[in-house]
PDB file of C-alpha atoms in Angstrom:
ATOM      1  CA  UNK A   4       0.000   0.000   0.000  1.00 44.00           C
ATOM      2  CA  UNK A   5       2.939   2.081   0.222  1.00 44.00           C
ATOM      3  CA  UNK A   6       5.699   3.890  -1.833  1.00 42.00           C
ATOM      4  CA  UNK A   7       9.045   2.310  -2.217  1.00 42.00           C
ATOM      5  CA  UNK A   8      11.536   4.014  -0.294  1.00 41.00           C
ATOM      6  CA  UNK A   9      13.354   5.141  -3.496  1.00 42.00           C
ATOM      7  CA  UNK A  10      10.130   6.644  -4.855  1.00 46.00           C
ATOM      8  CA  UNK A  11       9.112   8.504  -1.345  1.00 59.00           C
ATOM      9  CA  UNK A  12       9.714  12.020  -2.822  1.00 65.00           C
ATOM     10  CA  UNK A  13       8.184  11.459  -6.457  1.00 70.00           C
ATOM     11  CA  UNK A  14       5.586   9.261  -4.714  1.00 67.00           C
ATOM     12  CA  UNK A  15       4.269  12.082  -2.036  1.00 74.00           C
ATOM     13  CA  UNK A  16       4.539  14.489  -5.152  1.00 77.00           C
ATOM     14  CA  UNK A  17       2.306  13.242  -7.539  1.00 75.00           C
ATOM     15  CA  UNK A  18       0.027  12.123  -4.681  1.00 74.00           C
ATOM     16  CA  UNK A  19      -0.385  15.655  -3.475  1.00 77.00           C
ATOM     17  CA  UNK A  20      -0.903  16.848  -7.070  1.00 79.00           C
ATOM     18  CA  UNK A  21      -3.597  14.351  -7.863  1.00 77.00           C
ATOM     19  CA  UNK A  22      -5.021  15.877  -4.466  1.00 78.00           C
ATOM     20  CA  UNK A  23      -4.487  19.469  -5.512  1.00 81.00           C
ATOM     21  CA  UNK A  24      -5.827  18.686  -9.226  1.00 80.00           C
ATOM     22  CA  UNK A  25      -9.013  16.483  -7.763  1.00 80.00           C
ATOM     23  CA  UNK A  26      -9.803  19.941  -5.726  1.00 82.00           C
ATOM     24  CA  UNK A  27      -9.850  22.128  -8.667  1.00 83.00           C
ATOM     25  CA  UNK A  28     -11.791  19.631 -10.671  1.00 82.00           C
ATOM     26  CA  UNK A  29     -14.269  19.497  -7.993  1.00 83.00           C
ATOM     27  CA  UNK A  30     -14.518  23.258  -7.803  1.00 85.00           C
ATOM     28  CA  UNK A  31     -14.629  23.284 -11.411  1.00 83.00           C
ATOM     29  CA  UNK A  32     -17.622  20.605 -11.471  1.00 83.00           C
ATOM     30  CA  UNK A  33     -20.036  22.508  -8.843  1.00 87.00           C
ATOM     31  CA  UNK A  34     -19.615  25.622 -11.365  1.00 84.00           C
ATOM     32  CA  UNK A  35     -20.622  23.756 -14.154  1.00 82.00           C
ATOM     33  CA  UNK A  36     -23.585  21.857 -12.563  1.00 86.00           C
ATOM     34  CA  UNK A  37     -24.494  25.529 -11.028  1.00 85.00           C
ATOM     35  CA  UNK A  38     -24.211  27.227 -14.375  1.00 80.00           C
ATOM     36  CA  UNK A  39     -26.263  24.089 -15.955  1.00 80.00           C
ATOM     37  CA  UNK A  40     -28.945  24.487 -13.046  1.00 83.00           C
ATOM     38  CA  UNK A  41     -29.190  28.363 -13.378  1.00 79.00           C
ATOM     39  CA  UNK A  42     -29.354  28.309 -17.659  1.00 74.00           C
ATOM     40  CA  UNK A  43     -32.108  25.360 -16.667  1.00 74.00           C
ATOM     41  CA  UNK A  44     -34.181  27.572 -14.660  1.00 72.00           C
ATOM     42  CA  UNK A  45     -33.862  30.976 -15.324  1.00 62.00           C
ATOM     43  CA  UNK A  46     -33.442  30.614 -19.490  1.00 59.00           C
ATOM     44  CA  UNK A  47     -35.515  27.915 -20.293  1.00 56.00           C
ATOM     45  CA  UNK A  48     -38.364  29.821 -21.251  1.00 60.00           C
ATOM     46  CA  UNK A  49     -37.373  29.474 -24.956  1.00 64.00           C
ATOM     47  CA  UNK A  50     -36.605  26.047 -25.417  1.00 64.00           C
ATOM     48  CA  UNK A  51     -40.050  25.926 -27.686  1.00 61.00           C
ATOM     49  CA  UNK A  52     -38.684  28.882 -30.438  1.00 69.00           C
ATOM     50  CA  UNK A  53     -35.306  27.432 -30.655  1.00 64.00           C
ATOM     51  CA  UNK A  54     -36.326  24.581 -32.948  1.00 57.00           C
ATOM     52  CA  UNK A  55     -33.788  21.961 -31.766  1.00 57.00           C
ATOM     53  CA  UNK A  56     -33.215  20.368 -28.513  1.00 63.00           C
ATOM     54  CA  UNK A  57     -29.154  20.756 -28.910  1.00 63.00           C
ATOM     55  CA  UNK A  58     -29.438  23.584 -26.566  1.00 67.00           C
ATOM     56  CA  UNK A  59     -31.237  22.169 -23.904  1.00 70.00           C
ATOM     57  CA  UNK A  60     -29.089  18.559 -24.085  1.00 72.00           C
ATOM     58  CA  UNK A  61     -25.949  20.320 -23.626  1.00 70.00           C
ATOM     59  CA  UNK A  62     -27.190  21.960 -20.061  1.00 76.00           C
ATOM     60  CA  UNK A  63     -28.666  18.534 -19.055  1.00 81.00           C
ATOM     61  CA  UNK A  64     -25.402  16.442 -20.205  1.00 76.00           C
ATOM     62  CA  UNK A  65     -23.262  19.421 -18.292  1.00 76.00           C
ATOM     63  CA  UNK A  66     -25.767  19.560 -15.176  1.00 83.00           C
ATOM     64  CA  UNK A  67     -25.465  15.893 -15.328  1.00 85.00           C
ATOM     65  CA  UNK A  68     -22.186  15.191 -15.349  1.00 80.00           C
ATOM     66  CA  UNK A  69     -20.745  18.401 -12.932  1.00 83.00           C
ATOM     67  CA  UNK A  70     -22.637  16.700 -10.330  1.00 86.00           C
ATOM     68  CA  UNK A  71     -20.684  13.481 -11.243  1.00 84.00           C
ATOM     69  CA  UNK A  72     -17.366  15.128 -11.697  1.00 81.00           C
ATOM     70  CA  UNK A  73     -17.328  17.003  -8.048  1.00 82.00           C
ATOM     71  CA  UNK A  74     -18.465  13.666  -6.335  1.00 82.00           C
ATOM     72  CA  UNK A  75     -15.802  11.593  -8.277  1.00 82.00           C
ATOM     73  CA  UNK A  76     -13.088  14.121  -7.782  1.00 80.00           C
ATOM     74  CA  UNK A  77     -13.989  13.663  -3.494  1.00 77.00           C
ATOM     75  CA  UNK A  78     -13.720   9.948  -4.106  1.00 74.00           C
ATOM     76  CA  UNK A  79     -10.233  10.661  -6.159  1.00 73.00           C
ATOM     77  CA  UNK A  80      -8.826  13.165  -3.771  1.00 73.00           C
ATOM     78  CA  UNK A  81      -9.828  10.134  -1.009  1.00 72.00           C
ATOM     79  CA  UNK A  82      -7.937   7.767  -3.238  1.00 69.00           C
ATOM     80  CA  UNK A  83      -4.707   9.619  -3.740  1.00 68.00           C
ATOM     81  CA  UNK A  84      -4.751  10.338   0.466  1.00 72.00           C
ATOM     82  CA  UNK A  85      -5.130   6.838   1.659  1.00 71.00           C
ATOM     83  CA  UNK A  86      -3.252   5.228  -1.512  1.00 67.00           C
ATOM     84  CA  UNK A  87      -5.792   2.716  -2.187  1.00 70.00           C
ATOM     85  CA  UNK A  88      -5.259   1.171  -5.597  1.00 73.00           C
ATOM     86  CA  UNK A  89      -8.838  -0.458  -6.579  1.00 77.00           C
ATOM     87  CA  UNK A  90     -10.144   3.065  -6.129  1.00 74.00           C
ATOM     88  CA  UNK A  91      -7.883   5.068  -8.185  1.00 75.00           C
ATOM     89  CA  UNK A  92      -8.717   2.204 -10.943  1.00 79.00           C
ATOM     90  CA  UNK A  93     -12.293   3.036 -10.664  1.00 79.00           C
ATOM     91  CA  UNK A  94     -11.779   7.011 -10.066  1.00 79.00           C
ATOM     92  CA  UNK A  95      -9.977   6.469 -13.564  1.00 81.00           C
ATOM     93  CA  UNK A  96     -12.151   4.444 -15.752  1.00 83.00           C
ATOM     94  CA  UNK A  97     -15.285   6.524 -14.657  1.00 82.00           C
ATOM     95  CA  UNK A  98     -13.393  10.041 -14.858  1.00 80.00           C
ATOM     96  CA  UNK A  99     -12.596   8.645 -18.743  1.00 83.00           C
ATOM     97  CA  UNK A 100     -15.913   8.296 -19.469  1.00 84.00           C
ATOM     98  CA  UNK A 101     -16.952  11.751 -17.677  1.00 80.00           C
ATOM     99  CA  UNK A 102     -14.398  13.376 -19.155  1.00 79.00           C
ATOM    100  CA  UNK A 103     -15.610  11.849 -23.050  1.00 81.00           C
ATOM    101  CA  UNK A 104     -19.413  12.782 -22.259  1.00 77.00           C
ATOM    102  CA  UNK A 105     -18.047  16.336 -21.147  1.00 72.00           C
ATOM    103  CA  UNK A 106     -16.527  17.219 -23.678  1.00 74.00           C
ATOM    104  CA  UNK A 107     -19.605  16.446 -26.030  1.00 75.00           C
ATOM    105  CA  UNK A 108     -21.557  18.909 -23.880  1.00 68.00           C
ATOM    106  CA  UNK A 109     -19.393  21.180 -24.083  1.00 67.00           C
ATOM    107  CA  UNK A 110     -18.624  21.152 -28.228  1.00 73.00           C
ATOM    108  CA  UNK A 111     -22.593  20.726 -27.936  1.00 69.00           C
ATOM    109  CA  UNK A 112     -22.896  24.197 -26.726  1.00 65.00           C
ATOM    110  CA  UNK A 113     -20.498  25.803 -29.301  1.00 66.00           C
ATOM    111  CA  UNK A 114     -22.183  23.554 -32.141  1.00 69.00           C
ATOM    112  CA  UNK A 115     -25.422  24.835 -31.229  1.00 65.00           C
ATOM    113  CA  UNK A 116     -23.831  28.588 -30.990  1.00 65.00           C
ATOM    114  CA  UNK A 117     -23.212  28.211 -34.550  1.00 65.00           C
ATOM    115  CA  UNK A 118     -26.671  27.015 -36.240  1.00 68.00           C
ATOM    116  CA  UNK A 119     -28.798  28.777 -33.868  1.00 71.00           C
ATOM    117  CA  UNK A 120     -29.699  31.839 -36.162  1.00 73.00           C
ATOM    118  CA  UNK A 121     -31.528  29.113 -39.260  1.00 75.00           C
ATOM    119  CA  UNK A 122     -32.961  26.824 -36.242  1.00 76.00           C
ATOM    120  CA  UNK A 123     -34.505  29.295 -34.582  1.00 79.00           C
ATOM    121  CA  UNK A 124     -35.876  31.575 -37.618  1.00 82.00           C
ATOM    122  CA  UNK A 125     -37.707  28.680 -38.736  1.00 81.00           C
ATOM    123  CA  UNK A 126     -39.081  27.335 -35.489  1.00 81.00           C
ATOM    124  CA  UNK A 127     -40.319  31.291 -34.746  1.00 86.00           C
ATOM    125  CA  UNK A 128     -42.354  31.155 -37.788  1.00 87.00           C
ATOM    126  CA  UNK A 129     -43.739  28.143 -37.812  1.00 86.00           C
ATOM    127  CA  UNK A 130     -44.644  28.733 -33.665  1.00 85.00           C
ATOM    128  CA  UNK A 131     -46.474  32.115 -34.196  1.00 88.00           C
ATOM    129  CA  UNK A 132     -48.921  30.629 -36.469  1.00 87.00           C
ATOM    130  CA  UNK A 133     -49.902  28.731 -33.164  1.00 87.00           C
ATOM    131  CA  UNK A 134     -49.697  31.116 -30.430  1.00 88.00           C
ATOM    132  CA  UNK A 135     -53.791  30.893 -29.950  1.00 86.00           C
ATOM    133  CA  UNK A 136     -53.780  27.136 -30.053  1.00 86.00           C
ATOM    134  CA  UNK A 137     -50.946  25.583 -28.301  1.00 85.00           C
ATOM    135  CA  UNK A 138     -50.721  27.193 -24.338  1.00 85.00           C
ATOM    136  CA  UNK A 139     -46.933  25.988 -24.652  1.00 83.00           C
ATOM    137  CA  UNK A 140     -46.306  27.976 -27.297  1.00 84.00           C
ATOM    138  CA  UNK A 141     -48.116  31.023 -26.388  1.00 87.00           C
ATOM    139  CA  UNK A 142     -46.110  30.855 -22.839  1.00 86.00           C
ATOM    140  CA  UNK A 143     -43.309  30.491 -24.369  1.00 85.00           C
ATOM    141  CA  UNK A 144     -43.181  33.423 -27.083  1.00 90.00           C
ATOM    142  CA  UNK A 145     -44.993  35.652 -23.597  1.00 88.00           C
ATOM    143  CA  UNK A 146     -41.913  34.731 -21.535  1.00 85.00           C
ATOM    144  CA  UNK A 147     -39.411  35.531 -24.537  1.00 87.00           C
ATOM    145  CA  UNK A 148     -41.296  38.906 -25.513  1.00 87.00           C
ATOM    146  CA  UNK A 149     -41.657  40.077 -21.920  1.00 86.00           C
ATOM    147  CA  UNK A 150     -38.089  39.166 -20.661  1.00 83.00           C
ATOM    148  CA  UNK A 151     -36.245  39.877 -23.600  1.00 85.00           C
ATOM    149  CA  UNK A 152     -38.021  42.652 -24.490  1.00 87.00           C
ATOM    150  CA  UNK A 153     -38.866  42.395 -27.853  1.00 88.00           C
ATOM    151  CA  UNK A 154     -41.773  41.333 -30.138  1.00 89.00           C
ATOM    152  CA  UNK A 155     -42.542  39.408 -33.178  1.00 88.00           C
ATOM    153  CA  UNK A 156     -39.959  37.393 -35.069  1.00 89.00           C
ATOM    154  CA  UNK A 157     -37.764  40.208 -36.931  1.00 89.00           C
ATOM    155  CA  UNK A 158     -41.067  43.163 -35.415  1.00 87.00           C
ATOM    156  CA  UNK A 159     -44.555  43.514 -34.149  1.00 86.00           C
ATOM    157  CA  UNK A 160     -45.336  43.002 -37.893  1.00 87.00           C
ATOM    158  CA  UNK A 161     -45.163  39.404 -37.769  1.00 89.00           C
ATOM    159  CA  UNK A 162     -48.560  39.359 -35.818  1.00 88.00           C
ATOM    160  CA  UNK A 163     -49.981  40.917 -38.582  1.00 84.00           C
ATOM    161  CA  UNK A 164     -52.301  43.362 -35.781  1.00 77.00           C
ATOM    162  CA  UNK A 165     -52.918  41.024 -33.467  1.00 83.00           C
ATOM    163  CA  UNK A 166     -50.033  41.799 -31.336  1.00 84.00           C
ATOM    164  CA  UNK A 167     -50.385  39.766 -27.674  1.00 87.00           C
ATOM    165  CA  UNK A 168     -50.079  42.056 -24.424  1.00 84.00           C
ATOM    166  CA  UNK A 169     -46.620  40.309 -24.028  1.00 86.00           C
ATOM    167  CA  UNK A 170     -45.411  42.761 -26.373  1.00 86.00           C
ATOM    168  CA  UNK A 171     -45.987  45.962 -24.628  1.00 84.00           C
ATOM    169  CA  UNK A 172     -44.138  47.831 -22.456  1.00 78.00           C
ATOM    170  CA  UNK A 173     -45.086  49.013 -19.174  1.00 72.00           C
ATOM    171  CA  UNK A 174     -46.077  52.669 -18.745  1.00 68.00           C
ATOM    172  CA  UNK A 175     -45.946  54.387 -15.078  1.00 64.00           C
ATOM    173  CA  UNK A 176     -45.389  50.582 -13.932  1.00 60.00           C
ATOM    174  CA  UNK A 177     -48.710  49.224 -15.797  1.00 62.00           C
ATOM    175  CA  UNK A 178     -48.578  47.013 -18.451  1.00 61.00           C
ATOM    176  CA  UNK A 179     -51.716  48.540 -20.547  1.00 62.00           C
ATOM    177  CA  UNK A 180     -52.521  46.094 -23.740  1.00 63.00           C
ATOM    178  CA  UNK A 181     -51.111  47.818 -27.470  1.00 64.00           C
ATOM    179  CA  UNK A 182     -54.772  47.335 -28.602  1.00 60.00           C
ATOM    180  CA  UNK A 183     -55.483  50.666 -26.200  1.00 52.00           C
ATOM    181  CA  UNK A 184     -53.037  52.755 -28.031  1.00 50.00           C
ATOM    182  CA  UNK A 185     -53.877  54.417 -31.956  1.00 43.00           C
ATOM    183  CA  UNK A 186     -49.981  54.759 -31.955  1.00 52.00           C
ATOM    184  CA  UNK A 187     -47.336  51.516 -31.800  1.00 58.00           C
ATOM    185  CA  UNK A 188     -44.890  53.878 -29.112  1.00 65.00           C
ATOM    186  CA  UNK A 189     -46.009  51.201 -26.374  1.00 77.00           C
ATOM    187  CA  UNK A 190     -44.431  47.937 -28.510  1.00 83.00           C
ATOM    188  CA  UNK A 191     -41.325  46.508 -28.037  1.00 85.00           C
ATOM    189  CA  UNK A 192     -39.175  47.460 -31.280  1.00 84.00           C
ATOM    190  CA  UNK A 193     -36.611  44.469 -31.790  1.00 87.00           C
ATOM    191  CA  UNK A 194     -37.847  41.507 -33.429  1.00 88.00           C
ATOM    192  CA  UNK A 195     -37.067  38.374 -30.637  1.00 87.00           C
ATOM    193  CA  UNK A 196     -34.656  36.939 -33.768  1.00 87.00           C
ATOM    194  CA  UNK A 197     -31.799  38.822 -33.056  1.00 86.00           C
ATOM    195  CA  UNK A 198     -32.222  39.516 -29.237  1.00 84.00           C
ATOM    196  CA  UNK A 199     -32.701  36.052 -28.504  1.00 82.00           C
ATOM    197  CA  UNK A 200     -29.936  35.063 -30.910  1.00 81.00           C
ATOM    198  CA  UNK A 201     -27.322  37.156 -29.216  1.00 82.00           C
ATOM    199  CA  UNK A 202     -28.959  35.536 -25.763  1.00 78.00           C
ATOM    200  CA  UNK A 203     -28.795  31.969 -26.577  1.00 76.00           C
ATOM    201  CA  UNK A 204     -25.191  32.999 -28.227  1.00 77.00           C
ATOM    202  CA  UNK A 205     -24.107  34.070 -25.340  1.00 78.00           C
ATOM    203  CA  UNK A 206     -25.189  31.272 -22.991  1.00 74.00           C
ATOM    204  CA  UNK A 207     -24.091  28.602 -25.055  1.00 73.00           C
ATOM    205  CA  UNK A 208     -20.463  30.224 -25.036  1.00 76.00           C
ATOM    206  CA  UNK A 209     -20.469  30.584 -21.549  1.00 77.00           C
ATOM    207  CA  UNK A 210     -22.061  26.470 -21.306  1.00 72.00           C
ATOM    208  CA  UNK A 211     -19.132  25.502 -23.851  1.00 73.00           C
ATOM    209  CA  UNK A 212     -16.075  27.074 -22.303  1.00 79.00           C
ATOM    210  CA  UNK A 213     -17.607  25.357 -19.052  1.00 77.00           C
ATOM    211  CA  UNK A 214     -17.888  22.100 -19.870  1.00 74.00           C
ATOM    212  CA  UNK A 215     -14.392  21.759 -22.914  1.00 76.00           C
ATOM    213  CA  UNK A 216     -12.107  23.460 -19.646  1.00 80.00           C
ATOM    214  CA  UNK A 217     -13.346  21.452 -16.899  1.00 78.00           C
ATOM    215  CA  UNK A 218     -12.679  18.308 -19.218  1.00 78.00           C
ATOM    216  CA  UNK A 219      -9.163  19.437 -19.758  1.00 81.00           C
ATOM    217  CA  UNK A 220      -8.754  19.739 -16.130  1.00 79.00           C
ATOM    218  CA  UNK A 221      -9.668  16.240 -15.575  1.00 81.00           C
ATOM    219  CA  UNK A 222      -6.716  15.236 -18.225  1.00 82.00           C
ATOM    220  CA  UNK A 223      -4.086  16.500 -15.135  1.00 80.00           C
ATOM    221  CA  UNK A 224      -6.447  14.114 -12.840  1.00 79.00           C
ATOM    222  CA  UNK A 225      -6.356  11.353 -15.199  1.00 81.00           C
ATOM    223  CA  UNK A 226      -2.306  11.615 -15.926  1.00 82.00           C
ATOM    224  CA  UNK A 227      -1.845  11.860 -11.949  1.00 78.00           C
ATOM    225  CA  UNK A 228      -4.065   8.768 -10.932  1.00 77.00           C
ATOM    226  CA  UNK A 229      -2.444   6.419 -13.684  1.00 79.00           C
ATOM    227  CA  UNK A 230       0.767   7.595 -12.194  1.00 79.00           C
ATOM    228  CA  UNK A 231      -0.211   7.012  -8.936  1.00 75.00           C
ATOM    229  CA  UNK A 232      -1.594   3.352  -9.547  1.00 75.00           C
ATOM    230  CA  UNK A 233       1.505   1.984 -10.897  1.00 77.00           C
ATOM    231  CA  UNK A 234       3.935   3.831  -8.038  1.00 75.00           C
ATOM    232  CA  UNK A 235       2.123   2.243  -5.586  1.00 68.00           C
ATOM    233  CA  UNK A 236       3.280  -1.134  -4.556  1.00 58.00           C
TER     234      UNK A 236
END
């Protein structure tokens, strides 16, 4: 269970940077699952106009697997401490597969970033025709208009006059429906296109760079408990 004499000070080394690198990939794991849980709550109000569910899989794979990572990376940091061989096996193999189904979140996100735009376009036009039919879709296209602030697909002309309350702004802290007004000054000016394009752009940035740099953390944990197994007698 223990080091060779000869391989005392390379032994303690890597042992206390497999414990040092488990840390940081268990700090880097609650980030991602909190990230994951906050774009999951607070952003998934337009899941139904983005006309894929790429988005959406990439915050469940990364919510998924940061709670993996951070409980894997106590059982590694564990390992490496008490030098127990069978574990830093299994802390491997499943930190391997982690690390693989990660990384696919993560590209996920930027893959997403990059088609979002045609996706969504098409899903908006093809929802709007709905919006007094399906509740889902009329909550959905509320939620966007309301907090992002905009209306329509590229304007208000996309409702072609029958523009929902969800598109007005407030005035002295009331939301008074458009239909009250002769004038359009009340309506939200940007089309929900670009605004939520920039949104969803930004998000899935933020999900990518997440998920690709907590899997290349787990590369030092991975080199450091291979090391470790085969140092210890």
């Amino acid at each position: 269970m223990g080091f060779p004499s000869e391989m005392d000070g390379c032994g303690q080394f890597v042992k206390y940077s497999m414990f040092a690198a488990n840390f940081v990939i268990f700090v880097g794991g609650i980030t991602v699952f909190g990230i994951g849980i906050w774009t999951l709550m607070d952003k998934s109000f337009i899941n139904e106009l983005l006309g894929t569910n790429l988005f959406m899989g990439a915050v469940y794979i990364l919510i998924i697997t940061g709670a993996l990572v951070s409980l894997i990376a106590f059982f590694g940091c564990l390992g490496a401490i008490k030098e127990i061989k069978c574990m830093l096996l299994t802390y491997f193999i499943i930190i391997l597969i982690i690390f693989v189904v990660m990384l696919v979140g993560g590209i996920l996100g930027y893959v997403f970033k990059e088609k979002v735009r045609y996706t969504m376009e098409q899903e908006m036009y093809s929802s709007i025709k709905f919006y007094n039919e399906k509740r889902n879709i009329r909550r959905a296209w509320d939620d966007t208009q309301e907090n992002l602030q905009c209306c329509g697909v590229t304007s208000y002309a996309d409702w072609k006059g029958n523009i929902p309350d969800s598109c007005c702004r407030e005035i002295e802290g009331k939301k008074i429906p458009c239909k009250n007004f002769q004038t359009q000054l009340n309506i939200y000016t940007d089309g929900c296109l670009n605004v939520t394009e920039i949104f969803v752009k930004d998000h899935a940035s933020i999900l990518g760079a997440a998920g690709i740099s907590v899997s290349c953390l787990m590369l030092f944990g991975l080199a450091f408990a291979f090391i470790l197994f085969k140092i210890i007698e």
